[in-house]
Structure formats: structure tokens, C-alpha cells
Coordinates of C-alpha atoms in Angstrom, one line a residue:
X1 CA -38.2 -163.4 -116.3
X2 CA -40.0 -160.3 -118.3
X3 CA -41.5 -161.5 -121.9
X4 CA -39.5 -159.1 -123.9
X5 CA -41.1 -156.2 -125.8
X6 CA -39.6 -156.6 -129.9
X7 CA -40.4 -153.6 -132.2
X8 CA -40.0 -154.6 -135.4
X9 CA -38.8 -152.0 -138.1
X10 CA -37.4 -151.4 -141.7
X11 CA -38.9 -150.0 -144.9
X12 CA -42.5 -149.3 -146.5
X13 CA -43.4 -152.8 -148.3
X14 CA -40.5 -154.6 -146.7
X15 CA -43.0 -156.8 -145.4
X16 CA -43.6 -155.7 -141.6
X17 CA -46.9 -156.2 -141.5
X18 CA -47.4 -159.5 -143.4
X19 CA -44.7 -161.0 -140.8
X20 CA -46.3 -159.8 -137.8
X21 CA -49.7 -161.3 -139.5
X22 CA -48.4 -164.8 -140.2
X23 CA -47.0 -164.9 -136.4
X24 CA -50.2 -164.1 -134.8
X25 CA -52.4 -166.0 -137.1
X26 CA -54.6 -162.6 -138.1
X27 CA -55.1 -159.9 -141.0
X28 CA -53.8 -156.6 -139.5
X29 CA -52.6 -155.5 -143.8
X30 CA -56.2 -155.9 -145.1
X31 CA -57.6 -153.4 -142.5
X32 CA -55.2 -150.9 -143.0
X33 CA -55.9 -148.2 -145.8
X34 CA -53.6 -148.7 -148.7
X35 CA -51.9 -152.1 -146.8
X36 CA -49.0 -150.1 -144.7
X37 CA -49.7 -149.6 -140.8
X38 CA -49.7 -145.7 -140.3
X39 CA -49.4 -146.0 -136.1
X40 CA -48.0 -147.9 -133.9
X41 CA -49.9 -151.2 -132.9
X42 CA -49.2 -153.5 -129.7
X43 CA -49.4 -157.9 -130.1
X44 CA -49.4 -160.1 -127.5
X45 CA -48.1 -163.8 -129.1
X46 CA -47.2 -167.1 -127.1
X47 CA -44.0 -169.4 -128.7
X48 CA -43.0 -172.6 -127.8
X49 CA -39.3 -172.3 -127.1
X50 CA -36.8 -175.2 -127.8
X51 CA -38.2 -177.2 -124.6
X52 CA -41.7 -177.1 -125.7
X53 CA -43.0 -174.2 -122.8
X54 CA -44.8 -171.3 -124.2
X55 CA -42.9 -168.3 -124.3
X56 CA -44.7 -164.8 -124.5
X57 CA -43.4 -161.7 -126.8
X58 CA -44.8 -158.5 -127.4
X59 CA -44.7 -156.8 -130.5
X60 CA -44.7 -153.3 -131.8
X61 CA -45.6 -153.0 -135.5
X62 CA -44.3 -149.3 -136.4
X63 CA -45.0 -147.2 -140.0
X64 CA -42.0 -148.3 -142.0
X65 CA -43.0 -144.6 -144.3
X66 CA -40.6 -141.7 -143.6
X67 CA -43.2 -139.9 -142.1
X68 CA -43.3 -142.1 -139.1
X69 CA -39.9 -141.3 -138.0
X70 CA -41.5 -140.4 -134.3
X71 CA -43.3 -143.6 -134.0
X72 CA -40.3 -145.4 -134.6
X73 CA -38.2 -143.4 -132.4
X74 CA -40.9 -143.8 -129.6
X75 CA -41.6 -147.7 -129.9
X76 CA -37.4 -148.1 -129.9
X77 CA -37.8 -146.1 -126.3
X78 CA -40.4 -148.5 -125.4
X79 CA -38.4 -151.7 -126.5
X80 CA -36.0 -154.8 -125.4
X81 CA -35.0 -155.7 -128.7
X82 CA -35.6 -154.6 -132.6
X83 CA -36.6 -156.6 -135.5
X84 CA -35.4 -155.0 -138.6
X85 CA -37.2 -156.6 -141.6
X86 CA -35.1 -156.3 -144.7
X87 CA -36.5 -157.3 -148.2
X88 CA -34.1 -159.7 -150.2
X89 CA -35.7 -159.0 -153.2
X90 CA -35.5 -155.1 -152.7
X91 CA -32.2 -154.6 -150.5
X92 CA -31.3 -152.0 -148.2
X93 CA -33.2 -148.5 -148.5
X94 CA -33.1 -145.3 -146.6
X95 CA -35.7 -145.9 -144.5
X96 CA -33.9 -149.5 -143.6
X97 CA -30.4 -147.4 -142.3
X98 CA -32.9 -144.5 -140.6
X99 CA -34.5 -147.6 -138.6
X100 CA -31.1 -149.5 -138.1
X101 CA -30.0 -145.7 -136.6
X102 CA -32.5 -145.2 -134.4
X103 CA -32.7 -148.8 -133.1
X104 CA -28.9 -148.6 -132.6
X105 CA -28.7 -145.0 -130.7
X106 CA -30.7 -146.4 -127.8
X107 CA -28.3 -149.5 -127.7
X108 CA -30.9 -151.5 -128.6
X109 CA -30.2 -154.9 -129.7
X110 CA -30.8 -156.0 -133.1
X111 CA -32.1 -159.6 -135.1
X112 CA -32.1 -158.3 -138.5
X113 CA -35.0 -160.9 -140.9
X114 CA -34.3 -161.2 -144.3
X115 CA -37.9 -161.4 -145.6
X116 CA -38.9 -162.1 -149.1
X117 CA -36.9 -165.0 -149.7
X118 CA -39.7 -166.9 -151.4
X119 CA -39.5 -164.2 -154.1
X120 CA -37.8 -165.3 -157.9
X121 CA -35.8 -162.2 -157.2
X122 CA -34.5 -162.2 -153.8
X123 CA -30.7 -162.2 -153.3
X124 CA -29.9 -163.2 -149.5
X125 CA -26.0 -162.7 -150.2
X126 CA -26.6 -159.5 -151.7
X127 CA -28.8 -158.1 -148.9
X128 CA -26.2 -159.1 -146.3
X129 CA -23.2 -157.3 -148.7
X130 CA -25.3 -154.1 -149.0
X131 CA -26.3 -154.2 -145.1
X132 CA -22.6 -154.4 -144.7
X133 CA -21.5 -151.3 -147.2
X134 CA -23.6 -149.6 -144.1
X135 CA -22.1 -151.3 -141.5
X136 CA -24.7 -153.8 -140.7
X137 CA -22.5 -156.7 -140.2
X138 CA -24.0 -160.1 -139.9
X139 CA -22.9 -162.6 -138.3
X140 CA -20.8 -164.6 -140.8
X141 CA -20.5 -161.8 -142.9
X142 CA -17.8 -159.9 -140.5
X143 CA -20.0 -159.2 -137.9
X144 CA -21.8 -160.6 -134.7
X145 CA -25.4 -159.3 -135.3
X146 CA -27.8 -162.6 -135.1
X147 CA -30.6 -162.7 -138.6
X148 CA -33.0 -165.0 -140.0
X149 CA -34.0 -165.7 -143.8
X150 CA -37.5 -165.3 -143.5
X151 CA -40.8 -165.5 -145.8
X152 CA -43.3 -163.4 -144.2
X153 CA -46.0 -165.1 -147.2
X154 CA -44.9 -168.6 -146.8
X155 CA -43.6 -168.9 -143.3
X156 CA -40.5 -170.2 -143.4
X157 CA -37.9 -169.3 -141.2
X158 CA -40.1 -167.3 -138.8
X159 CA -39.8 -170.0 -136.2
X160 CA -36.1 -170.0 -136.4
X161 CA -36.8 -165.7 -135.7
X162 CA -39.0 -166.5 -132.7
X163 CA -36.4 -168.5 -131.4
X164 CA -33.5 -165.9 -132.0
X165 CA -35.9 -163.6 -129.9
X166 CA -36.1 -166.2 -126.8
X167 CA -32.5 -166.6 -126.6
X168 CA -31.8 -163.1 -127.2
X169 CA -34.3 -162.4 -124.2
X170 CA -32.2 -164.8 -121.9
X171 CA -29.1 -163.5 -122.7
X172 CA -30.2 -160.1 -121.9
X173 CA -31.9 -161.4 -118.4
X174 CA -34.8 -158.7 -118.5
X175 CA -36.7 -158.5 -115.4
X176 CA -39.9 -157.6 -113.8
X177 CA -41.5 -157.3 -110.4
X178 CA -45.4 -158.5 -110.7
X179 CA -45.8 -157.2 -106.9
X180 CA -45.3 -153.8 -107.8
X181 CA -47.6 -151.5 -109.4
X182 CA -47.5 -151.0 -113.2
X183 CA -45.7 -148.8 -114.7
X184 CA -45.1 -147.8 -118.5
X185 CA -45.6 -146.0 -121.7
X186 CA -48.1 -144.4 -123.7
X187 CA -48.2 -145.7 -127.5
X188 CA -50.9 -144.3 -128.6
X189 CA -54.1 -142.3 -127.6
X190 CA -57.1 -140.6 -129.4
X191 CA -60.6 -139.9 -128.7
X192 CA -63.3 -142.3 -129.7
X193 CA -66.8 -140.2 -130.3
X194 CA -69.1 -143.0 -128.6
X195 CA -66.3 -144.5 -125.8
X196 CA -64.6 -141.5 -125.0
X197 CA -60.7 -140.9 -124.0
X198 CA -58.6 -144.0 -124.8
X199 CA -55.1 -145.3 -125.0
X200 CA -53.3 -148.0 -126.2
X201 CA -50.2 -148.6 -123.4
X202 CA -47.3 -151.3 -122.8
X203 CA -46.9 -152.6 -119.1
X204 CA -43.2 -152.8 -118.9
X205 CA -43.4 -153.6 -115.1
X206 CA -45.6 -154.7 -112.4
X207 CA -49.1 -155.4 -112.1
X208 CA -52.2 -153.6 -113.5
X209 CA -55.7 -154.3 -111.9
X210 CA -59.1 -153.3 -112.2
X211 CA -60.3 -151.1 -109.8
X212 CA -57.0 -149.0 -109.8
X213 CA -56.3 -145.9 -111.7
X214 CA -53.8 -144.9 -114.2
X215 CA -51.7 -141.2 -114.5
X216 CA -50.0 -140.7 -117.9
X217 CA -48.5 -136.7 -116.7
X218 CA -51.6 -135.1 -116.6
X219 CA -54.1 -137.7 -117.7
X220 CA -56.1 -139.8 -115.5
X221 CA -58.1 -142.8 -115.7
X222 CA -59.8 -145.4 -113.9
X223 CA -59.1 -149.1 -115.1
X224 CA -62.8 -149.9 -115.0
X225 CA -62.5 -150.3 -119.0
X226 CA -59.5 -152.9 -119.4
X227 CA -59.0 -154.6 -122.9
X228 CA -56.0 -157.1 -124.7
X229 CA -54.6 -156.1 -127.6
X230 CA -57.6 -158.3 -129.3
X231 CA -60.5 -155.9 -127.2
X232 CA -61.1 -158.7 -124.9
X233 CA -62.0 -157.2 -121.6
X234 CA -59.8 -157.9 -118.6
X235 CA -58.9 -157.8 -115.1
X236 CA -56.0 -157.7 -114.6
X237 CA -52.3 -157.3 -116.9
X238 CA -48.6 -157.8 -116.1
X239 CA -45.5 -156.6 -117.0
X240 CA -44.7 -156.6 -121.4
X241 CA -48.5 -156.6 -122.0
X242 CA -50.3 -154.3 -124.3
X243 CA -53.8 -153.0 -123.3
X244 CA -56.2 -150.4 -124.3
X245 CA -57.8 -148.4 -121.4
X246 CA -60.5 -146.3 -122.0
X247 CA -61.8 -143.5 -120.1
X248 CA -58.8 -141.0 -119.5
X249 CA -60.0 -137.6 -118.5
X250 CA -57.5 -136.0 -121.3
X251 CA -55.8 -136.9 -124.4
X252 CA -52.6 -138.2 -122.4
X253 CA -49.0 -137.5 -124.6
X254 CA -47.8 -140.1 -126.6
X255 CA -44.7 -141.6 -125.7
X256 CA -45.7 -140.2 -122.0
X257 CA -44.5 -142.6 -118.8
X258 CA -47.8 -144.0 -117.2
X259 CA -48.0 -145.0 -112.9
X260 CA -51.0 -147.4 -111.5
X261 CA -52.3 -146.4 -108.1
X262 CA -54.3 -148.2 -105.9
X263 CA -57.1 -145.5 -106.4
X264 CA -58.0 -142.7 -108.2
X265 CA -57.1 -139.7 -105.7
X266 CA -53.8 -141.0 -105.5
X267 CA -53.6 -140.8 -109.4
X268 CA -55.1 -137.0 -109.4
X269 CA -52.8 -135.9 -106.4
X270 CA -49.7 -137.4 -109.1
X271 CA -51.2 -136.2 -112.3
X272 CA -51.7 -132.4 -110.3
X273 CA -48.0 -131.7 -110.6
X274 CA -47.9 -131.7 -113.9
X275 CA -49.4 -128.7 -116.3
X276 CA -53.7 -129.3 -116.9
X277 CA -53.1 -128.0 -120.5
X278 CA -54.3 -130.2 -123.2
X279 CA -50.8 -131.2 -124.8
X280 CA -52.9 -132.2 -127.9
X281 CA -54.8 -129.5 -129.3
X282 CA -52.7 -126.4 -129.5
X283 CA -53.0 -123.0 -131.4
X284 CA -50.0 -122.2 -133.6
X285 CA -48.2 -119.0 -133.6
X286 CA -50.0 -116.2 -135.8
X287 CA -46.5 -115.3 -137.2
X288 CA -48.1 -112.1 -138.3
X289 CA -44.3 -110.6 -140.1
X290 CA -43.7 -113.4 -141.7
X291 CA -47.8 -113.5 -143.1
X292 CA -47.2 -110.7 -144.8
X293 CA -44.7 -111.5 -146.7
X294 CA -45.6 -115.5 -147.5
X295 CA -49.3 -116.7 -148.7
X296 CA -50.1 -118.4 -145.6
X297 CA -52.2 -121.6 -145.9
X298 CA -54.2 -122.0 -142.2
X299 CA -55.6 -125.6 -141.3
X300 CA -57.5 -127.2 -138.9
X301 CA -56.1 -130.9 -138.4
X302 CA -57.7 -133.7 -136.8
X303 CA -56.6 -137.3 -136.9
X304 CA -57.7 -140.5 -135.6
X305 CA -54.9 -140.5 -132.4
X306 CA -52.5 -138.5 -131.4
X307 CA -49.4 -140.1 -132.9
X308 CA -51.1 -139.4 -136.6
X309 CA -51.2 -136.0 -136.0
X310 CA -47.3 -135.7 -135.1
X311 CA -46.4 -137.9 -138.1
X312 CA -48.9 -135.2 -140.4
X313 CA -47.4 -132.4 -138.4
X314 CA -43.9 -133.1 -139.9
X315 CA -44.9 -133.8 -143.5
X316 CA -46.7 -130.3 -143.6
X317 CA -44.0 -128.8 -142.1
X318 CA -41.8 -129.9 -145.0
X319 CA -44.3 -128.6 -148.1
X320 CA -43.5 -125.2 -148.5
X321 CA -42.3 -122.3 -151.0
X322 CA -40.7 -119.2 -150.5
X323 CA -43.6 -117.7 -151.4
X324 CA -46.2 -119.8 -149.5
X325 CA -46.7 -122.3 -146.7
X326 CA -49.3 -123.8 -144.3
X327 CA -49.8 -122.7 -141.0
X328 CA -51.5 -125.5 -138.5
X329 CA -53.6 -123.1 -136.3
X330 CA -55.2 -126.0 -134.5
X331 CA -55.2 -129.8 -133.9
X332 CA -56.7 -132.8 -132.4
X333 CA -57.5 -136.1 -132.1
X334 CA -61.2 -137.2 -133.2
X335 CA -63.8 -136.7 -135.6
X336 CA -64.2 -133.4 -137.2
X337 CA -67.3 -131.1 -135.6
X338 CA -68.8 -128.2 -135.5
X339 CA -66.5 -126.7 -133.2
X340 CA -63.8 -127.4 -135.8
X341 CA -65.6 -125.3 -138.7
X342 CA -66.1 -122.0 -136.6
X343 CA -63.0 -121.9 -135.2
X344 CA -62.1 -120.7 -138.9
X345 CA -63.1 -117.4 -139.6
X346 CA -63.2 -117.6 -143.2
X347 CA -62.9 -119.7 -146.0
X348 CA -60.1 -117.9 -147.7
X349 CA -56.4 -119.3 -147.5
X350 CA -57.5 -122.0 -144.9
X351 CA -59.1 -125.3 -144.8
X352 CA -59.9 -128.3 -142.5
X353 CA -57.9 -131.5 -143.2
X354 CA -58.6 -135.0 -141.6
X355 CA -56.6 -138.1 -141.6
X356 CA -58.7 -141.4 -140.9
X357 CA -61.2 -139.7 -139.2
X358 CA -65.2 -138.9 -140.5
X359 CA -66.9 -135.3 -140.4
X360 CA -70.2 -135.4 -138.5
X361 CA -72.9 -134.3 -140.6
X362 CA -73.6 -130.9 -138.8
X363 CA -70.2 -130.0 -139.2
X364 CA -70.3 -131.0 -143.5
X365 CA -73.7 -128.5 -143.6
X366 CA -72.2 -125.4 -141.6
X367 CA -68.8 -125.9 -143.9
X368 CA -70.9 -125.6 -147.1
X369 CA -73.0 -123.2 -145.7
X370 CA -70.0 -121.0 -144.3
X371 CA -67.6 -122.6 -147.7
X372 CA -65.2 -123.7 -145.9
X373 CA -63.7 -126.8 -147.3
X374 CA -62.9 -130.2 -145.5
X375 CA -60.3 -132.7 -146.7
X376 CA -60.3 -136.2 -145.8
X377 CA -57.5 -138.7 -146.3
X378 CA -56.8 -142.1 -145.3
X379 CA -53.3 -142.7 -147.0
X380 CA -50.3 -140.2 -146.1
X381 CA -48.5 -140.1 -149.5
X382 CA -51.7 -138.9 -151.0
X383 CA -52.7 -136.3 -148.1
X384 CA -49.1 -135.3 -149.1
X385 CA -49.6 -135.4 -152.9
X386 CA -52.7 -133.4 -152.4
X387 CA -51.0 -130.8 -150.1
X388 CA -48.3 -130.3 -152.8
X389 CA -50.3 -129.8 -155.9
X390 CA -53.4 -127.2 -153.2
X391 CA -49.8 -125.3 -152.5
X392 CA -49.0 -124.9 -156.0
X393 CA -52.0 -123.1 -156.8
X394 CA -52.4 -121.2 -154.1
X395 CA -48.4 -119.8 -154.2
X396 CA -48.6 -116.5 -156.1
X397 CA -46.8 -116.4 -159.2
X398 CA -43.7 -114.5 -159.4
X399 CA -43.4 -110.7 -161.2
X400 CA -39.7 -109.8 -162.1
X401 CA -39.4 -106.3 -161.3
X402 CA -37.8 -104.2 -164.1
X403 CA -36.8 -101.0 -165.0
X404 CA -38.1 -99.2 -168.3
X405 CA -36.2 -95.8 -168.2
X406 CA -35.1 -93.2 -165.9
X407 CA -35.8 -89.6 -165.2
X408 CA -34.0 -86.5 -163.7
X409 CA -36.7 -84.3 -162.0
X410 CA -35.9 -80.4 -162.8
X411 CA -38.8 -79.2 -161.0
X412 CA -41.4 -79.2 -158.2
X413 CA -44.3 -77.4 -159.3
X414 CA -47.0 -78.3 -156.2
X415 CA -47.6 -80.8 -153.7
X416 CA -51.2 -81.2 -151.6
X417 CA -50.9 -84.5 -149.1
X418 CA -49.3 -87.3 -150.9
X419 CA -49.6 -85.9 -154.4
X420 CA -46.9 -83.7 -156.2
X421 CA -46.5 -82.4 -159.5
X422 CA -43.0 -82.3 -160.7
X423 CA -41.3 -81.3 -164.4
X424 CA -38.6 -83.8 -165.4
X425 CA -36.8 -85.4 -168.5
X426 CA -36.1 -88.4 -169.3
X427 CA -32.6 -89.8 -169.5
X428 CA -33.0 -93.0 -170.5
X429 CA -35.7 -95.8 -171.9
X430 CA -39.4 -94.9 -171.3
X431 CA -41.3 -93.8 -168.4
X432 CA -45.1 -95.0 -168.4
X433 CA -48.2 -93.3 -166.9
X434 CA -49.6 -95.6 -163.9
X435 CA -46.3 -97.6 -163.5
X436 CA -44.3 -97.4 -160.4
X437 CA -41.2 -96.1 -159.4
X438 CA -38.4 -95.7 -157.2
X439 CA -37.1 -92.1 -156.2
X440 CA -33.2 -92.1 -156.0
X441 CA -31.1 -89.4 -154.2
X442 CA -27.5 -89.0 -154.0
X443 CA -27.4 -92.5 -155.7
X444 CA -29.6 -94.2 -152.7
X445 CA -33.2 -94.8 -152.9
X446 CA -35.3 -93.0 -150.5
X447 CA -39.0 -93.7 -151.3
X448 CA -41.0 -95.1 -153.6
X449 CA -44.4 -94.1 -155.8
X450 CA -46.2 -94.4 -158.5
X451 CA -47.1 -91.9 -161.9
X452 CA -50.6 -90.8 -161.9
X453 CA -50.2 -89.0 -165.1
X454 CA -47.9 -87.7 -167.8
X455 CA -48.2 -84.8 -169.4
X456 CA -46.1 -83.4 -172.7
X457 CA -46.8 -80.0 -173.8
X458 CA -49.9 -79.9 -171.5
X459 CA -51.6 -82.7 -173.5
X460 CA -51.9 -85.5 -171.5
X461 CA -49.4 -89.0 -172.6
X462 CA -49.4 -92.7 -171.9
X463 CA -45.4 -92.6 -172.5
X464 CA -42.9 -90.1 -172.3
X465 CA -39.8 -91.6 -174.3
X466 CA -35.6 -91.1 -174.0
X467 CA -34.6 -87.1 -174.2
X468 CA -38.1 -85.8 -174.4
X469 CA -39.4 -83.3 -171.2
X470 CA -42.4 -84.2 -169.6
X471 CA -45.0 -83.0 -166.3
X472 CA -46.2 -85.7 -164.0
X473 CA -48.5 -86.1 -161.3
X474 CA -46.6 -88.7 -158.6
X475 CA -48.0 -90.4 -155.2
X476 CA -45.9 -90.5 -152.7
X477 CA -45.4 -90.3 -148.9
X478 CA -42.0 -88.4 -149.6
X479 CA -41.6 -85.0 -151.0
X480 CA -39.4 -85.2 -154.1
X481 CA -36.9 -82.4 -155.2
X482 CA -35.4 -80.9 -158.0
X483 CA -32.1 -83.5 -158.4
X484 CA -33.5 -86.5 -157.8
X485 CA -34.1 -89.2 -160.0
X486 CA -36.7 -91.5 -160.8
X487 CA -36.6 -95.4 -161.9
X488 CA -39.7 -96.7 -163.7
X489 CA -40.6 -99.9 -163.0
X490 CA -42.6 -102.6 -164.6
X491 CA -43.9 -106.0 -162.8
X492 CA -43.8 -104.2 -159.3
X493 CA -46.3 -102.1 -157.4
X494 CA -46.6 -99.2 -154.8
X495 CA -49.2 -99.5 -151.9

């Protein structure tokens, strides 16, 4: 029988991470910025199930933040069962029925924990009544889905949740073939400046050796670098197993299906049908219509693996304006360099932004000598805070466009190029030298311009007011004729 593969799930500060760390005996919270996991990571634990033999599960600790929603999605595909961690001192939240929804879609079975019950607040009965105003129904509580009270702080109950898990495994009968050669996903991937190419993947059947070679689509790598999930160095992994290889010859797509060989060719000859293109690192359409009419924000984004970048991908792509947006004109996994600050051209409307990764120190001095800035976060919801408050300074304000009086033109005196002068009268409010205008005809506006000067009784006028005649000087492409009217404007402008 297959250890089973449990990706555990539910909502920021629900306690994920502090359950995860009490069943494998280490800290993962206090190494990640701001105490919430921000990409997918792969455990290996051993339980002793009811008849004292050790038991192996993997976990899959997914981002509980909104952002994450691809990470979750992926480490469901990956899966043979969901934990979804529910606080009884919080209750059900969005994030809770997005994770219960995308567990559920794949027909993924579900043990939902009821964490926090060590807290003077929890409710356990009102958890279970709010998980079933969403159609959660535990068992007992009109429904057949197995759960677990749980303190993630204290322990209690997580042995009872282990146990769920082995029986949940048998009944489900999953099933591997150590003879076979390994197959299974990508989780992660990202380039390490000193190491190279690596990626974090789950074995979810056969056998994985050193001295064979790996082909994620159009990645390959030798498996002379084998780690656990603790960075132990191995020889040799089975089916549910997480390990890290290091040494891919590209950035291979998350969530990508992986195939051993025996050796490498036979990797290279699989990995040649597929496209050579880095799937990472990508230029973004120039959109050069829609430019002109938005301020357009270009960044340069680089993360510490590839799965970060998606998740910052989709928060960008949700800060906008009518009037303004960013534009990702290049990404990639790995420490900002050199190559990162010249691929901007200039400093205006664009930056470099970097999640959890450093700028090298040639790539900080060409920056300041080129002023180009460089961003670095290490916590989403402030990269997101930031992003918010930079586009709300750079969005141009609005101008509402009014009209200060209208003119009938009686006359067309001369007109060299783009300059006419015309004799007119006003018919209503004010018309102002150096304002623009629209030109109307037949009740439809044709063209537009702008005064260059006004002229009553050949002395020269800022204003001409309501029933008065005037003679202007206009610009415009269009030749104007005796009939048409002009609208003067204010707050607009004619290029």
C-alpha cells in the first residue's frame, strides 16, 4: 500500500502551520516571514497506527492567503486526501469554503480538524453549525465527512487526526508499484545563485534512484543531487516521498508531471518533444493602444521560485484604475542582477520588484546609477499594500471637461497650414484665449482645436464674453467655415 499524500488547507492563521509543526516535531512558522507559509512545502512523518507499526504520510502545507489560490489548486491535484484546518475560535471564512471548493471539485476526500480548541473562545458546536450553513456536514451533524477537535499549540487530538488519515488511506486502497520508474509532480522550482536549477517534487509512484535522470516537460536533470524534505542527501526515494533535486537544466513548470529514466539521453530524447522555451521568464504584451490611453506601470519581477511569482502575478493583476495599471514586462525566479536593471530602459513609470529574494550588489549600483528603483518584499499583503498606495500616486488625477460658452463663426478671414483666422460671436457664456475647443457642424462635432488669440476691435483680449463679436486665431488640422460653431472648453486639452 502507497503512504498517502494529505494537503492540508483552510484559512490564513487558522493554524496550518503550527499543526503541521507539532506533528513533525520542528519550527517551519518561525522561519517564515510574518509566520504564514507563502509556497507550497512537502513533509515526510512516520505514525504508529492502532497496531503499533509505523505508518508513513506526506504532507503538503499550502498558503492559506487568497493569493495562493494556484498553490492550493496544484497541491489538491497532487493529493489523496485534504486536511481542512478550521479555527474554533474564528469559524468558517472565505478562504475556508474556497479550500473546501477546490478540495471537493477534484473529488478529493476530506477530514476537516477543528483546531484552536484550547482557546477561551473556541466554539466546536458553532464551527460545525457554520460549516453546515455551507454544506460542510460533519458526521453527526447531518453529514458523513470524518473531523477531529484538535489543538495545534497543545497537541491534543492530533493523534486521533493521524489516525483518521490511516484509516481513510485503507479505505481508499491507494497503490503503488516500487518496480516501476518514478513518476510525479513538480511543487515547486526556483533557481538557487550558488547550487543552480532546483525543484522540490512528490514521487506518487515507483522508484527514484541515483544515477537516473529526471524530465519535468522540458526540464532535465540528473539525480546526482538527491535530498529529503530535511536536505539529507539520498539514494534512492519511493512512491509519496518529497525530495529536492538539484541541477535541472531549466526552470521546469510548476505543477508539471515529472518521468525517471534510467539515463539521461533517454530523459533529453522525452523532454525534446516538448517546446525548449523557458515557461518562466516571459515578456508581456506591449499593449501599445491601450498605453496610451492608461498610465502604464512596467515591472521587472523576480521571486524566490516559481510558484511565488504566479501567486504575485494574480495580486498585480487585480490592483488597477481606470486610469492606470501595471504591466509585468518580465519575470523570473532568482536573485535580482544586472541583467534585470538593463532590461529597463528607463526609470520612468517602471520599477523592479522582488519577493523573498536579495539584489546582488552590482545590480543595487547600476540601479542608482541608471535611477531605477528596486522593491523588495518578504510578506505579500505588504508587497500588496505598497502596490496600492505606488498606484495611487502615480494614477493621473482626473480633469472634468466643461464648456464655458459657445460661438457661431461668421467668417474665415485666412488660413496658412494648421492656423486660421476666423470672425465669430459669441452666443453664449465666455470663450477664453488658449482654451480648447470643439468645432461643431450640422450639430455633430467634426474636429477639435484650440484659441491662439482673441482679438476685440483689433486690440488683443483674454475673454470675449456673451453677445460681443470677436477675431481669433484657431489651430487646427480642419478647416473651419462660416456656420459652424465652436464649444469652449475648460479642463481638456488639444494635441
Amino acid at each position: 500500500m502507497r503512504p498517502p499524500i494529505v494537503v492540508v488547507m483552510g484559512h490564513i492563521d487558522h493554524g496550518k502551520s503550527t499543526l503541521l509543526d507539532y506533528i513533525r516535531k520542528t519550527n517551519v512558522v518561525e522561519h517564515e516571514a510574518g509566520g504564514i507559509t507563502q509556497r507550497i512545502s512537502a513533509y515526510e512523518v512516520t505514525h504508529k497506527d492502532e497496531h503499533g507499526a509505523d505508518r508513513k504520510i506526506t504532507f503538503l502545507d499550502t498558503p492559506g492567503h487568497e493569493a495562493f489560490s494556484g498553490m492550493r489548486e496544484r497541491g489538491v491535484e497532487i493529493a489523496d486526501i485534504a486536511i481542512l484546518v478550521v479555527s474554533a475560535e474564528d469559524g468558517v471564512k472565505p478562504q475556508t469554503i474556497e479550500a473546501w471548493k477546490t478540495a471537493t471539485a477534484d473529488g478529493l476526500p476530506v477530514i476537516v480538524a477543528i483546531n484552536k480548541i484550547d482557546k477561551e473562545a473556541a466554539d466546536i458546536e458553532r464551527t460545525k453549525m457554520q460549516l453546515a450553513e455551507n454544506e460542510i456536514y460533519l458526521e453527526g451533524y447531518g453529514g458523513k465527512i470524518p473531523f477531529a477537535p484538535v489543538s495545534a499549540r497543545t497537541g491534543a487530538g492530533v493523534d486521533e487526526l493521524l489516525t483518521l488519515i490511516n484509516i481513510m488511506a485503507e479505505l481508499e486502497g491507494f497503490a503503488g508499484d516500487p518496480g516501476a520508474n518514478a513518476s510525479g509532480a513538480v511543487i515547486e522550482a526556483n533557481l538557487d545563485p550558488r547550487r543552480g536549477i532546483e525543484a522540490t517534487l512528490v514521487i506518487k509512484n515507483g522508484t527514484l534512484r541515483k544515477g537516473m535522470a529526471v524530465a519535468a516537460e522540458g526540464a532535465v536533470c540528473p539525480t546526482k543531487i538527491m535530498e529529503n524534505f530535511l536536505g539529507d542527501m539520498i539514494k534512492e526515494a519511493t512512491f509519496s516521498s518529497p525530495i529536492r533535486l538539484v541541477g535541472f537544466d531549466k526552470v521546469p513548470r510548476v505543477g508539471a508531471e515529472f518521468r525517471s529514466f534510467e539515463n539521461k539521453d533517454e530523459a533529453l530524447e522525452f523532454a525534446a518533444g516538448f517546446a525548449s522555451g523557458q515557461n518562466i521568464a516571459s515578456a508581456a504584451d506591449s499593449g501599445t493602444a491601450e498605453a496610451q490611453e492608461k498610465n502604464v506601470i512596467s515591472i521587472i519581477l523576480k521571486a524566490d521560485v516559481a510558484g511565488m511569482l504566479e501567486a504575485i502575478e494574480k495580486e498585480i493583476d487585480k490592483i488597477k484604475t481606470d486610469r492606470a495599471e501595471y504591466r509585468i514586462i518580465q519575470k523570473g525566479a532568482g536573485p535580482i542582477g544586472e541583467a534585470d536593471v538593463k532590461a529597463l530602459s528607463s526609470p520612468d513609470n517602471s520599477f523592479i520588484l522582488g519577493f523573498a529574494v536579495k539584489a546582488d550588489r552590482n545590480a543595487v549600483d547600476l540601479a542608482e546609477k541608471r535611477g531605477i528603483q528596486i522593491v523588495l518584499f518578504d510578506i505579500i499583503y505588504k508587497m500588496t499594500d505598497w502596490l496600492k498606495e505606488e498606484l495611487d500616486k502615480r494614477t493621473p488625477p482626473t480633469t472634468e471637461v466643461q464648456t464655458t460658452g459657445r460661438a457661431k463663426i461668421l467668417k474665415s478671414f485666412s488660413r496658412v497650414k494648421d492656423r486660421q483666422v476666423l470672425g465669430g460671436k459669441v452666443t453664449e457664456g465666455v470663450i477664453n484665449s488658449g482654451a480648447p475647443v470643439k468645432i461643431i457642424r450640422r450639430e455633430s462635432e467634426i474636429a477639435q482645436g484650440k484659441i491662439a488669440g482673441l482679438q476685440k476691435n483689433k486690440d488683443k483680449v483674454s475673454t470675449a464674453e456673451e453677445g460681443t463679436e470677436f477675431g481669433m486665431m484657431l489651430e487646427s488640422r480642419t478647416e473651419v467655415m462660416p456656420g459652424d460653431t465652436i464649444e469652449c472648453l475648460s479642463g481638456g486639452r488639444y494635441e
